Amino acid sequence: MSQDVTQTIPSAPGPSKLLTASYTHHSPTPTGNGPYILGVDEAGRGPVLGPLVYGVAYCPVSYKEQLDELGFADSKTLTPEIRSSLLETLQSDPSNLGWSVRVICPQDISSGMLKRPPINLNQQSQNATVSLIKDVLDKGIQLTEVYVDALGTTSKYEAYLSSKFPGIQFTVESKADNTYKIVGAASVAAKVTRDACLEGWTFEEEGYKAPDIELGSGYPSDPKTQAWLKCCLDPTFGFPKVVRFSWTTVKVLLEKEGHEVKWIDDGQASLRKAFESAQGLDKDRCVLTKELGIRNLTSL
């Protein structure tokens, strides 16, 4: 995808704009008569670089036959040129076709996964899906059928979504983007947005000069991505924020190539020194610890 193409993607930040926080983009609300069907899919769960993007697409039930003729499919099976063309198709009939994306930035992905307790990727994905469906409903769209590309155990996730949105029939299936055209449309919206975000990425780190090599696909197994990660690693400061620092690939690189950091708690060190004598005889302890009956840090 060229820089010229990334400028035409309304759901991406655009050239020279920073992606520092997660956000949601909505198309204009369709005006076609309901009820509506909606599809959900994502792009970027596995990569170590860039955002995770969840997309939804929706249209009137009466529009399904026309939708089937538009060419939507699993975005991974399509060329970048066809995906971009299909996003234009998705925008070409605003009275019947609507779409939204939730862009989860790398910092939020990693921060969630490293929290205690962690918000794992499945939970973050569920939150994005629920948020997008709720947004569509809040627009006054009457949803009767929702099709979701599988996330974990299909029956469990289907029951969860049904409990969140009673009155809507949910279908959660593996490879739903191949089976249901509305999920294929959501897949295209998510994939084109993610590609534009990653390929048009602007580094916010002051003075940082990105390596003059390709990012690659962002997947840890991609040799181009592996080379980029090794090249951009600063042994003191680590990686720029386009990198998901909670990924095992990154942790291993930092352990191997980064400078070791020793965290020293001055207060704790002082306490240890003050109570070292508590390990010996009573006469070696200070008056206060003797009076309080404190023999070690644990009792303190």
PDB file of C-alpha atoms in Angstrom:
ATOM      1  CA  MET A   1       0.000   0.000   0.000  1.00  0.00           C
ATOM      2  CA  SER A   2       1.557   3.281  -1.088  1.00  0.00           C
ATOM      3  CA  GLN A   3       1.589   6.493   0.953  1.00  0.00           C
ATOM      4  CA  ASP A   4      -0.959   7.917  -1.501  1.00  0.00           C
ATOM      5  CA  VAL A   5      -3.329   5.050  -0.750  1.00  0.00           C
ATOM      6  CA  THR A   6      -2.984   5.412   3.039  1.00  0.00           C
ATOM      7  CA  GLN A   7      -4.156   9.012   2.741  1.00  0.00           C
ATOM      8  CA  THR A   8      -7.518   7.837   1.380  1.00  0.00           C
ATOM      9  CA  ILE A   9      -8.331   5.481   4.286  1.00  0.00           C
ATOM     10  CA  PRO A  10     -10.761   7.423   6.489  1.00  0.00           C
ATOM     11  CA  SER A  11     -10.355   5.028   9.421  1.00  0.00           C
ATOM     12  CA  ALA A  12      -6.560   5.430   9.670  1.00  0.00           C
ATOM     13  CA  PRO A  13      -4.764   8.339  11.403  1.00  0.00           C
ATOM     14  CA  GLY A  14      -3.263   9.574   8.129  1.00  0.00           C
ATOM     15  CA  PRO A  15       0.322  10.544   7.262  1.00  0.00           C
ATOM     16  CA  SER A  16       2.421  12.292   9.922  1.00  0.00           C
ATOM     17  CA  LYS A  17      -0.235  11.712  12.602  1.00  0.00           C
ATOM     18  CA  LEU A  18       0.616   9.795  15.756  1.00  0.00           C
ATOM     19  CA  LEU A  19      -1.274   6.723  16.920  1.00  0.00           C
ATOM     20  CA  THR A  20      -0.879   7.062  20.680  1.00  0.00           C
ATOM     21  CA  ALA A  21      -4.333   6.022  21.891  1.00  0.00           C
ATOM     22  CA  SER A  22      -7.009   3.523  20.890  1.00  0.00           C
ATOM     23  CA  TYR A  23      -9.960   4.938  18.978  1.00  0.00           C
ATOM     24  CA  THR A  24     -13.159   4.046  17.094  1.00  0.00           C
ATOM     25  CA  HIS A  25     -14.133   5.184  13.599  1.00  0.00           C
ATOM     26  CA  HIS A  26     -17.725   5.031  12.308  1.00  0.00           C
ATOM     27  CA  SER A  27     -19.031   5.435   8.781  1.00  0.00           C
ATOM     28  CA  PRO A  28     -22.191   7.483   8.201  1.00  0.00           C
ATOM     29  CA  THR A  29     -25.268   5.695   9.541  1.00  0.00           C
ATOM     30  CA  PRO A  30     -27.244   3.857   6.822  1.00  0.00           C
ATOM     31  CA  THR A  31     -30.823   4.937   6.256  1.00  0.00           C
ATOM     32  CA  GLY A  32     -32.129   1.771   4.564  1.00  0.00           C
ATOM     33  CA  ASN A  33     -35.147   0.098   6.132  1.00  0.00           C
ATOM     34  CA  GLY A  34     -34.335  -2.540   8.755  1.00  0.00           C
ATOM     35  CA  PRO A  35     -33.929  -4.982  10.287  1.00  0.00           C
ATOM     36  CA  TYR A  36     -30.157  -5.322   9.801  1.00  0.00           C
ATOM     37  CA  ILE A  37     -27.510  -8.031   9.811  1.00  0.00           C
ATOM     38  CA  LEU A  38     -23.995  -7.357  11.102  1.00  0.00           C
ATOM     39  CA  GLY A  39     -20.635  -9.107  10.752  1.00  0.00           C
ATOM     40  CA  VAL A  40     -17.581  -8.953  13.039  1.00  0.00           C
ATOM     41  CA  ASP A  41     -13.953  -9.748  12.237  1.00  0.00           C
ATOM     42  CA  GLU A  42     -10.461  -8.623  13.201  1.00  0.00           C
ATOM     43  CA  ALA A  43      -7.017  -8.013  11.774  1.00  0.00           C
ATOM     44  CA  GLY A  44      -3.754  -8.140  13.692  1.00  0.00           C
ATOM     45  CA  ARG A  45      -4.201 -10.503  16.656  1.00  0.00           C
ATOM     46  CA  GLY A  46      -0.896 -12.294  16.089  1.00  0.00           C
ATOM     47  CA  PRO A  47       1.602  -9.615  14.970  1.00  0.00           C
ATOM     48  CA  VAL A  48       4.204  -8.141  17.294  1.00  0.00           C
ATOM     49  CA  LEU A  49       3.927  -4.761  15.545  1.00  0.00           C
ATOM     50  CA  GLY A  50       1.099  -2.285  15.226  1.00  0.00           C
ATOM     51  CA  PRO A  51      -2.514  -2.172  16.376  1.00  0.00           C
ATOM     52  CA  LEU A  52      -5.178  -4.841  16.680  1.00  0.00           C
ATOM     53  CA  VAL A  53      -8.201  -3.723  14.647  1.00  0.00           C
ATOM     54  CA  TYR A  54     -11.743  -5.012  15.061  1.00  0.00           C
ATOM     55  CA  GLY A  55     -14.230  -4.257  12.318  1.00  0.00           C
ATOM     56  CA  VAL A  56     -17.974  -4.530  11.870  1.00  0.00           C
ATOM     57  CA  ALA A  57     -20.069  -4.143   8.726  1.00  0.00           C
ATOM     58  CA  TYR A  58     -23.859  -4.068   8.579  1.00  0.00           C
ATOM     59  CA  CYS A  59     -26.686  -3.775   6.069  1.00  0.00           C
ATOM     60  CA  PRO A  60     -30.463  -4.372   5.846  1.00  0.00           C
ATOM     61  CA  VAL A  61     -31.532  -8.019   5.675  1.00  0.00           C
ATOM     62  CA  SER A  62     -33.229  -7.147   2.383  1.00  0.00           C
ATOM     63  CA  TYR A  63     -29.828  -6.139   0.968  1.00  0.00           C
ATOM     64  CA  LYS A  64     -28.187  -9.571   1.419  1.00  0.00           C
ATOM     65  CA  GLU A  65     -28.559 -10.676  -2.214  1.00  0.00           C
ATOM     66  CA  GLN A  66     -26.887  -7.497  -3.465  1.00  0.00           C
ATOM     67  CA  LEU A  67     -24.173  -7.861  -0.838  1.00  0.00           C
ATOM     68  CA  ASP A  68     -23.359 -11.343  -2.129  1.00  0.00           C
ATOM     69  CA  GLU A  69     -22.475  -9.882  -5.525  1.00  0.00           C
ATOM     70  CA  LEU A  70     -19.972  -7.298  -4.269  1.00  0.00           C
ATOM     71  CA  GLY A  71     -16.971  -9.621  -3.852  1.00  0.00           C
ATOM     72  CA  PHE A  72     -16.361  -9.504  -0.112  1.00  0.00           C
ATOM     73  CA  ALA A  73     -14.345 -12.402   1.342  1.00  0.00           C
ATOM     74  CA  ASP A  74     -11.690 -13.228   3.923  1.00  0.00           C
ATOM     75  CA  SER A  75      -9.347 -10.255   3.533  1.00  0.00           C
ATOM     76  CA  LYS A  76      -6.260 -12.471   3.908  1.00  0.00           C
ATOM     77  CA  THR A  77      -7.124 -14.174   0.606  1.00  0.00           C
ATOM     78  CA  LEU A  78      -7.278 -10.862  -1.282  1.00  0.00           C
ATOM     79  CA  THR A  79      -4.547  -8.645  -2.692  1.00  0.00           C
ATOM     80  CA  PRO A  80      -3.980  -5.186  -1.148  1.00  0.00           C
ATOM     81  CA  GLU A  81      -5.375  -3.601  -4.306  1.00  0.00           C
ATOM     82  CA  ILE A  82      -8.594  -5.621  -4.159  1.00  0.00           C
ATOM     83  CA  ARG A  83      -8.986  -4.922  -0.429  1.00  0.00           C
ATOM     84  CA  SER A  84      -8.662  -1.190  -1.025  1.00  0.00           C
ATOM     85  CA  SER A  85     -11.172  -1.395  -3.861  1.00  0.00           C
ATOM     86  CA  LEU A  86     -13.622  -3.272  -1.627  1.00  0.00           C
ATOM     87  CA  LEU A  87     -13.332  -0.638   1.104  1.00  0.00           C
ATOM     88  CA  GLU A  88     -14.371   1.898  -1.521  1.00  0.00           C
ATOM     89  CA  THR A  89     -17.285  -0.405  -2.370  1.00  0.00           C
ATOM     90  CA  LEU A  90     -18.211  -0.490   1.315  1.00  0.00           C
ATOM     91  CA  GLN A  91     -18.371   3.305   1.228  1.00  0.00           C
ATOM     92  CA  SER A  92     -20.191   3.528  -2.115  1.00  0.00           C
ATOM     93  CA  ASP A  93     -23.734   2.865  -0.866  1.00  0.00           C
ATOM     94  CA  PRO A  94     -24.047   4.710   2.470  1.00  0.00           C
ATOM     95  CA  SER A  95     -27.823   4.315   2.534  1.00  0.00           C
ATOM     96  CA  ASN A  96     -27.455   0.524   2.840  1.00  0.00           C
ATOM     97  CA  LEU A  97     -23.895  -0.207   3.970  1.00  0.00           C
ATOM     98  CA  GLY A  98     -22.397   0.827   7.284  1.00  0.00           C
ATOM     99  CA  TRP A  99     -19.104  -0.090   8.929  1.00  0.00           C
ATOM    100  CA  SER A 100     -16.981   0.728  11.978  1.00  0.00           C
ATOM    101  CA  VAL A 101     -13.538  -0.175  13.310  1.00  0.00           C
ATOM    102  CA  ARG A 102     -12.050  -0.225  16.776  1.00  0.00           C
ATOM    103  CA  VAL A 103      -8.273   0.393  16.618  1.00  0.00           C
ATOM    104  CA  ILE A 104      -6.469  -0.877  19.739  1.00  0.00           C
ATOM    105  CA  CYS A 105      -3.003   0.674  19.838  1.00  0.00           C
ATOM    106  CA  PRO A 106       0.076  -1.442  20.715  1.00  0.00           C
ATOM    107  CA  GLN A 107       0.582   0.365  24.040  1.00  0.00           C
ATOM    108  CA  ASP A 108      -2.925  -0.490  25.220  1.00  0.00           C
ATOM    109  CA  ILE A 109      -2.577  -4.119  24.121  1.00  0.00           C
ATOM    110  CA  SER A 110       0.627  -4.566  26.126  1.00  0.00           C
ATOM    111  CA  SER A 111      -0.518  -2.532  29.131  1.00  0.00           C
ATOM    112  CA  GLY A 112      -3.638  -4.664  29.391  1.00  0.00           C
ATOM    113  CA  MET A 113      -1.739  -7.936  29.105  1.00  0.00           C
ATOM    114  CA  LEU A 114       0.804  -6.913  31.752  1.00  0.00           C
ATOM    115  CA  LYS A 115      -1.731  -5.675  34.312  1.00  0.00           C
ATOM    116  CA  ARG A 116      -2.366  -7.595  37.523  1.00  0.00           C
ATOM    117  CA  PRO A 117      -4.741  -9.261  36.985  1.00  0.00           C
ATOM    118  CA  PRO A 118      -4.076  -9.191  33.220  1.00  0.00           C
ATOM    119  CA  ILE A 119      -6.600  -8.268  30.560  1.00  0.00           C
ATOM    120  CA  ASN A 120      -5.634 -10.909  28.015  1.00  0.00           C
ATOM    121  CA  LEU A 121      -6.044 -10.554  24.273  1.00  0.00           C
ATOM    122  CA  ASN A 122      -9.289 -12.526  24.217  1.00  0.00           C
ATOM    123  CA  GLN A 123     -10.837 -10.207  26.787  1.00  0.00           C
ATOM    124  CA  GLN A 124      -9.630  -7.130  24.917  1.00  0.00           C
ATOM    125  CA  SER A 125     -11.127  -8.587  21.744  1.00  0.00           C
ATOM    126  CA  GLN A 126     -14.449  -9.261  23.446  1.00  0.00           C
ATOM    127  CA  ASN A 127     -14.511  -5.714  24.800  1.00  0.00           C
ATOM    128  CA  ALA A 128     -13.909  -4.293  21.321  1.00  0.00           C
ATOM    129  CA  THR A 129     -16.659  -6.464  19.796  1.00  0.00           C
ATOM    130  CA  VAL A 130     -19.206  -5.550  22.461  1.00  0.00           C
ATOM    131  CA  SER A 131     -18.319  -1.876  22.163  1.00  0.00           C
ATOM    132  CA  LEU A 132     -18.780  -1.851  18.378  1.00  0.00           C
ATOM    133  CA  ILE A 133     -22.129  -3.674  18.500  1.00  0.00           C
ATOM    134  CA  LYS A 134     -23.354  -1.328  21.225  1.00  0.00           C
ATOM    135  CA  ASP A 135     -22.323   1.701  19.155  1.00  0.00           C
ATOM    136  CA  VAL A 136     -24.327   0.444  16.168  1.00  0.00           C
ATOM    137  CA  LEU A 137     -27.386  -0.148  18.331  1.00  0.00           C
ATOM    138  CA  ASP A 138     -26.997   3.315  19.844  1.00  0.00           C
ATOM    139  CA  LYS A 139     -27.268   4.731  16.322  1.00  0.00           C
ATOM    140  CA  GLY A 140     -30.819   3.385  16.178  1.00  0.00           C
ATOM    141  CA  ILE A 141     -29.994   0.417  13.932  1.00  0.00           C
ATOM    142  CA  GLN A 142     -32.232  -2.613  14.577  1.00  0.00           C
ATOM    143  CA  LEU A 143     -29.982  -5.682  14.584  1.00  0.00           C
ATOM    144  CA  THR A 144     -31.573  -9.122  14.355  1.00  0.00           C
ATOM    145  CA  GLU A 145     -28.636 -11.284  13.181  1.00  0.00           C
ATOM    146  CA  VAL A 146     -24.942 -10.958  14.027  1.00  0.00           C
ATOM    147  CA  TYR A 147     -22.205 -13.184  12.573  1.00  0.00           C
ATOM    148  CA  VAL A 148     -18.831 -13.343  14.308  1.00  0.00           C
ATOM    149  CA  ASP A 149     -15.547 -14.909  13.256  1.00  0.00           C
ATOM    150  CA  ALA A 150     -14.638 -17.414  15.982  1.00  0.00           C
ATOM    151  CA  LEU A 151     -12.853 -16.335  19.148  1.00  0.00           C
ATOM    152  CA  GLY A 152     -12.025 -19.243  21.451  1.00  0.00           C
ATOM    153  CA  THR A 153     -14.768 -21.779  22.108  1.00  0.00           C
ATOM    154  CA  THR A 154     -17.566 -20.841  19.711  1.00  0.00           C
ATOM    155  CA  SER A 155     -20.509 -22.016  21.826  1.00  0.00           C
ATOM    156  CA  LYS A 156     -19.253 -20.247  24.943  1.00  0.00           C
ATOM    157  CA  TYR A 157     -18.613 -16.987  23.115  1.00  0.00           C
ATOM    158  CA  GLU A 158     -21.961 -17.220  21.337  1.00  0.00           C
ATOM    159  CA  ALA A 159     -23.718 -17.620  24.700  1.00  0.00           C
ATOM    160  CA  TYR A 160     -21.765 -14.683  26.140  1.00  0.00           C
ATOM    161  CA  LEU A 161     -22.757 -12.331  23.316  1.00  0.00           C
ATOM    162  CA  SER A 162     -26.372 -13.507  23.445  1.00  0.00           C
ATOM    163  CA  SER A 163     -26.490 -12.687  27.146  1.00  0.00           C
ATOM    164  CA  LYS A 164     -25.089  -9.210  26.466  1.00  0.00           C
ATOM    165  CA  PHE A 165     -27.564  -8.479  23.679  1.00  0.00           C
ATOM    166  CA  PRO A 166     -30.810 -10.427  24.202  1.00  0.00           C
ATOM    167  CA  GLY A 167     -33.095 -10.459  21.194  1.00  0.00           C
ATOM    168  CA  ILE A 168     -30.253 -10.717  18.661  1.00  0.00           C
ATOM    169  CA  GLN A 169     -29.445 -14.068  17.030  1.00  0.00           C
ATOM    170  CA  PHE A 170     -25.679 -14.650  17.199  1.00  0.00           C
ATOM    171  CA  THR A 171     -23.716 -17.057  15.020  1.00  0.00           C
ATOM    172  CA  VAL A 172     -20.061 -17.566  15.981  1.00  0.00           C
ATOM    173  CA  GLU A 173     -18.083 -19.740  13.572  1.00  0.00           C
ATOM    174  CA  SER A 174     -14.517 -20.414  12.543  1.00  0.00           C
ATOM    175  CA  LYS A 175     -13.765 -18.944   9.107  1.00  0.00           C
ATOM    176  CA  ALA A 176     -17.011 -16.977   9.167  1.00  0.00           C
ATOM    177  CA  ASP A 177     -15.374 -14.423   6.846  1.00  0.00           C
ATOM    178  CA  ASN A 178     -15.429 -17.092   4.136  1.00  0.00           C
ATOM    179  CA  THR A 179     -19.010 -18.156   4.800  1.00  0.00           C
ATOM    180  CA  TYR A 180     -20.824 -14.880   5.411  1.00  0.00           C
ATOM    181  CA  LYS A 181     -20.264 -11.918   3.100  1.00  0.00           C
ATOM    182  CA  ILE A 182     -21.090  -9.424   5.839  1.00  0.00           C
ATOM    183  CA  VAL A 183     -18.215 -10.841   7.917  1.00  0.00           C
ATOM    184  CA  GLY A 184     -15.998 -10.632   4.832  1.00  0.00           C
ATOM    185  CA  ALA A 185     -16.895  -6.939   4.590  1.00  0.00           C
ATOM    186  CA  ALA A 186     -15.923  -6.453   8.243  1.00  0.00           C
ATOM    187  CA  SER A 187     -12.681  -8.328   7.562  1.00  0.00           C
ATOM    188  CA  VAL A 188     -11.822  -5.945   4.723  1.00  0.00           C
ATOM    189  CA  ALA A 189     -12.530  -2.859   6.855  1.00  0.00           C
ATOM    190  CA  ALA A 190     -10.308  -4.169   9.674  1.00  0.00           C
ATOM    191  CA  LYS A 191      -7.442  -5.316   7.446  1.00  0.00           C
ATOM    192  CA  VAL A 192      -7.252  -2.186   5.290  1.00  0.00           C
ATOM    193  CA  THR A 193      -7.321   0.002   8.399  1.00  0.00           C
ATOM    194  CA  ARG A 194      -4.573  -1.979  10.145  1.00  0.00           C
ATOM    195  CA  ASP A 195      -2.339  -1.998   7.055  1.00  0.00           C
ATOM    196  CA  ALA A 196      -2.750   1.757   6.666  1.00  0.00           C
ATOM    197  CA  CYS A 197      -1.956   2.324  10.356  1.00  0.00           C
ATOM    198  CA  LEU A 198       1.196   0.214  10.213  1.00  0.00           C
ATOM    199  CA  GLU A 199       2.530   1.301   6.840  1.00  0.00           C
ATOM    200  CA  GLY A 200       1.890   4.967   7.572  1.00  0.00           C
ATOM    201  CA  TRP A 201       3.229   4.753  11.134  1.00  0.00           C
ATOM    202  CA  THR A 202       4.747   7.966  12.516  1.00  0.00           C
ATOM    203  CA  PHE A 203       7.232   7.424  15.337  1.00  0.00           C
ATOM    204  CA  GLU A 204       6.588   9.621  18.360  1.00  0.00           C
ATOM    205  CA  GLU A 205       9.963   8.941  19.992  1.00  0.00           C
ATOM    206  CA  GLU A 206      11.908  12.196  19.775  1.00  0.00           C
ATOM    207  CA  GLY A 207      15.085  11.869  17.761  1.00  0.00           C
ATOM    208  CA  TYR A 208      14.317   8.264  16.811  1.00  0.00           C
ATOM    209  CA  LYS A 209      15.339   7.247  13.325  1.00  0.00           C
ATOM    210  CA  ALA A 210      13.618   4.112  12.090  1.00  0.00           C
ATOM    211  CA  PRO A 211      15.825   1.505  10.402  1.00  0.00           C
ATOM    212  CA  ASP A 212      15.886   1.836   6.645  1.00  0.00           C
ATOM    213  CA  ILE A 213      14.431  -1.650   6.187  1.00  0.00           C
ATOM    214  CA  GLU A 214      10.889  -2.939   5.804  1.00  0.00           C
ATOM    215  CA  LEU A 215       8.683  -3.624   8.817  1.00  0.00           C
ATOM    216  CA  GLY A 216       7.375  -6.724   7.092  1.00  0.00           C
ATOM    217  CA  SER A 217       3.975  -8.139   7.989  1.00  0.00           C
ATOM    218  CA  GLY A 218       4.516  -7.628  11.711  1.00  0.00           C
ATOM    219  CA  TYR A 219       4.233 -11.345  12.472  1.00  0.00           C
ATOM    220  CA  PRO A 220       7.042 -12.740  14.679  1.00  0.00           C
ATOM    221  CA  SER A 221       7.772 -15.464  12.106  1.00  0.00           C
ATOM    222  CA  ASP A 222       8.336 -12.955   9.277  1.00  0.00           C
ATOM    223  CA  PRO A 223      12.115 -12.670   8.548  1.00  0.00           C
ATOM    224  CA  LYS A 224      11.673  -8.992   7.604  1.00  0.00           C
ATOM    225  CA  THR A 225       9.967  -8.252  10.901  1.00  0.00           C
ATOM    226  CA  GLN A 226      12.646 -10.197  12.803  1.00  0.00           C
ATOM    227  CA  ALA A 227      15.385  -8.193  11.072  1.00  0.00           C
ATOM    228  CA  TRP A 228      13.590  -4.909  11.786  1.00  0.00           C
ATOM    229  CA  LEU A 229      13.197  -5.736  15.484  1.00  0.00           C
ATOM    230  CA  LYS A 230      16.884  -6.587  15.874  1.00  0.00           C
ATOM    231  CA  CYS A 231      17.907  -3.444  14.023  1.00  0.00           C
ATOM    232  CA  CYS A 232      15.709  -1.034  15.985  1.00  0.00           C
ATOM    233  CA  LEU A 233      16.429  -2.426  19.455  1.00  0.00           C
ATOM    234  CA  ASP A 234      18.117   0.088  21.722  1.00  0.00           C
ATOM    235  CA  PRO A 235      19.876  -1.861  24.513  1.00  0.00           C
ATOM    236  CA  THR A 236      18.957   0.813  27.082  1.00  0.00           C
ATOM    237  CA  PHE A 237      15.558   2.120  25.992  1.00  0.00           C
ATOM    238  CA  GLY A 238      14.184  -0.954  24.218  1.00  0.00           C
ATOM    239  CA  PHE A 239      11.756  -0.539  21.330  1.00  0.00           C
ATOM    240  CA  PRO A 240       9.604   2.253  19.905  1.00  0.00           C
ATOM    241  CA  LYS A 241       5.893   2.161  20.736  1.00  0.00           C
ATOM    242  CA  VAL A 242       4.875   0.480  17.482  1.00  0.00           C
ATOM    243  CA  VAL A 243       6.144  -2.718  19.147  1.00  0.00           C
ATOM    244  CA  ARG A 244       3.931  -4.784  21.480  1.00  0.00           C
ATOM    245  CA  PHE A 245       6.326  -5.139  24.393  1.00  0.00           C
ATOM    246  CA  SER A 246       4.252  -7.870  26.063  1.00  0.00           C
ATOM    247  CA  TRP A 247       5.001 -10.345  23.245  1.00  0.00           C
ATOM    248  CA  THR A 248       7.399 -13.206  24.034  1.00  0.00           C
ATOM    249  CA  THR A 249       9.447 -12.374  20.922  1.00  0.00           C
ATOM    250  CA  VAL A 250      10.199  -8.944  22.369  1.00  0.00           C
ATOM    251  CA  LYS A 251      10.919 -10.202  25.881  1.00  0.00           C
ATOM    252  CA  VAL A 252      13.451 -12.715  24.550  1.00  0.00           C
ATOM    253  CA  LEU A 253      15.230 -10.073  22.455  1.00  0.00           C
ATOM    254  CA  LEU A 254      15.423  -7.691  25.406  1.00  0.00           C
ATOM    255  CA  GLU A 255      16.835 -10.413  27.652  1.00  0.00           C
ATOM    256  CA  LYS A 256      19.479 -11.331  25.068  1.00  0.00           C
ATOM    257  CA  GLU A 257      20.442  -7.934  23.684  1.00  0.00           C
ATOM    258  CA  GLY A 258      19.296  -5.354  26.231  1.00  0.00           C
ATOM    259  CA  HIS A 259      21.215  -3.975  29.200  1.00  0.00           C
ATOM    260  CA  GLU A 260      20.381  -5.632  32.481  1.00  0.00           C
ATOM    261  CA  VAL A 261      18.405  -3.417  34.840  1.00  0.00           C
ATOM    262  CA  LYS A 262      18.634  -3.782  38.606  1.00  0.00           C
ATOM    263  CA  TRP A 263      15.858  -2.035  40.519  1.00  0.00           C
ATOM    264  CA  ILE A 264      17.083  -0.770  43.895  1.00  0.00           C
ATOM    265  CA  ASP A 265      14.641   0.361  46.538  1.00  0.00           C
ATOM    266  CA  ASP A 266      16.711   2.733  48.646  1.00  0.00           C
ATOM    267  CA  GLY A 267      14.251   2.579  51.515  1.00  0.00           C
ATOM    268  CA  GLN A 268      14.271  -1.196  51.586  1.00  0.00           C
ATOM    269  CA  ALA A 269      18.050  -1.265  51.388  1.00  0.00           C
ATOM    270  CA  SER A 270      18.295   1.096  54.351  1.00  0.00           C
ATOM    271  CA  LEU A 271      15.898  -1.030  56.349  1.00  0.00           C
ATOM    272  CA  ARG A 272      17.899  -4.136  55.614  1.00  0.00           C
ATOM    273  CA  LYS A 273      21.080  -2.460  56.743  1.00  0.00           C
ATOM    274  CA  ALA A 274      19.442  -1.155  59.906  1.00  0.00           C
ATOM    275  CA  PHE A 275      18.140  -4.578  60.831  1.00  0.00           C
ATOM    276  CA  GLU A 276      21.165  -6.645  59.882  1.00  0.00           C
ATOM    277  CA  SER A 277      22.141  -6.700  63.536  1.00  0.00           C
ATOM    278  CA  ALA A 278      18.750  -8.237  64.339  1.00  0.00           C
ATOM    279  CA  GLN A 279      20.037 -11.498  62.928  1.00  0.00           C
ATOM    280  CA  GLY A 280      22.504 -11.814  65.854  1.00  0.00           C
ATOM    281  CA  LEU A 281      22.294 -11.507  69.608  1.00  0.00           C
ATOM    282  CA  ASP A 282      19.926  -9.127  71.435  1.00  0.00           C
ATOM    283  CA  LYS A 283      22.813  -6.923  72.524  1.00  0.00           C
ATOM    284  CA  ASP A 284      23.668  -6.278  68.874  1.00  0.00           C
ATOM    285  CA  ARG A 285      20.213  -4.857  68.064  1.00  0.00           C
ATOM    286  CA  CYS A 286      19.335  -1.210  68.439  1.00  0.00           C
ATOM    287  CA  VAL A 287      17.302  -0.152  71.484  1.00  0.00           C
ATOM    288  CA  LEU A 288      14.104   0.420  69.459  1.00  0.00           C
ATOM    289  CA  THR A 289      14.052  -3.037  67.861  1.00  0.00           C
ATOM    290  CA  LYS A 290      14.827  -4.612  71.212  1.00  0.00           C
ATOM    291  CA  GLU A 291      11.983  -2.780  72.899  1.00  0.00           C
ATOM    292  CA  LEU A 292       9.540  -3.677  70.122  1.00  0.00           C
ATOM    293  CA  GLY A 293      10.684  -7.281  69.999  1.00  0.00           C
ATOM    294  CA  ILE A 294      11.502  -7.041  66.259  1.00  0.00           C
ATOM    295  CA  ARG A 295      13.971  -9.629  65.062  1.00  0.00           C
ATOM    296  CA  ASN A 296      13.648  -9.310  61.283  1.00  0.00           C
ATOM    297  CA  LEU A 297      12.062  -7.368  58.454  1.00  0.00           C
ATOM    298  CA  THR A 298       9.165  -9.802  58.208  1.00  0.00           C
ATOM    299  CA  SER A 299       7.991  -9.048  61.717  1.00  0.00           C
ATOM    300  CA  LEU A 300       8.240  -5.332  60.933  1.00  0.00           C
TER     301      LEU A 300
END
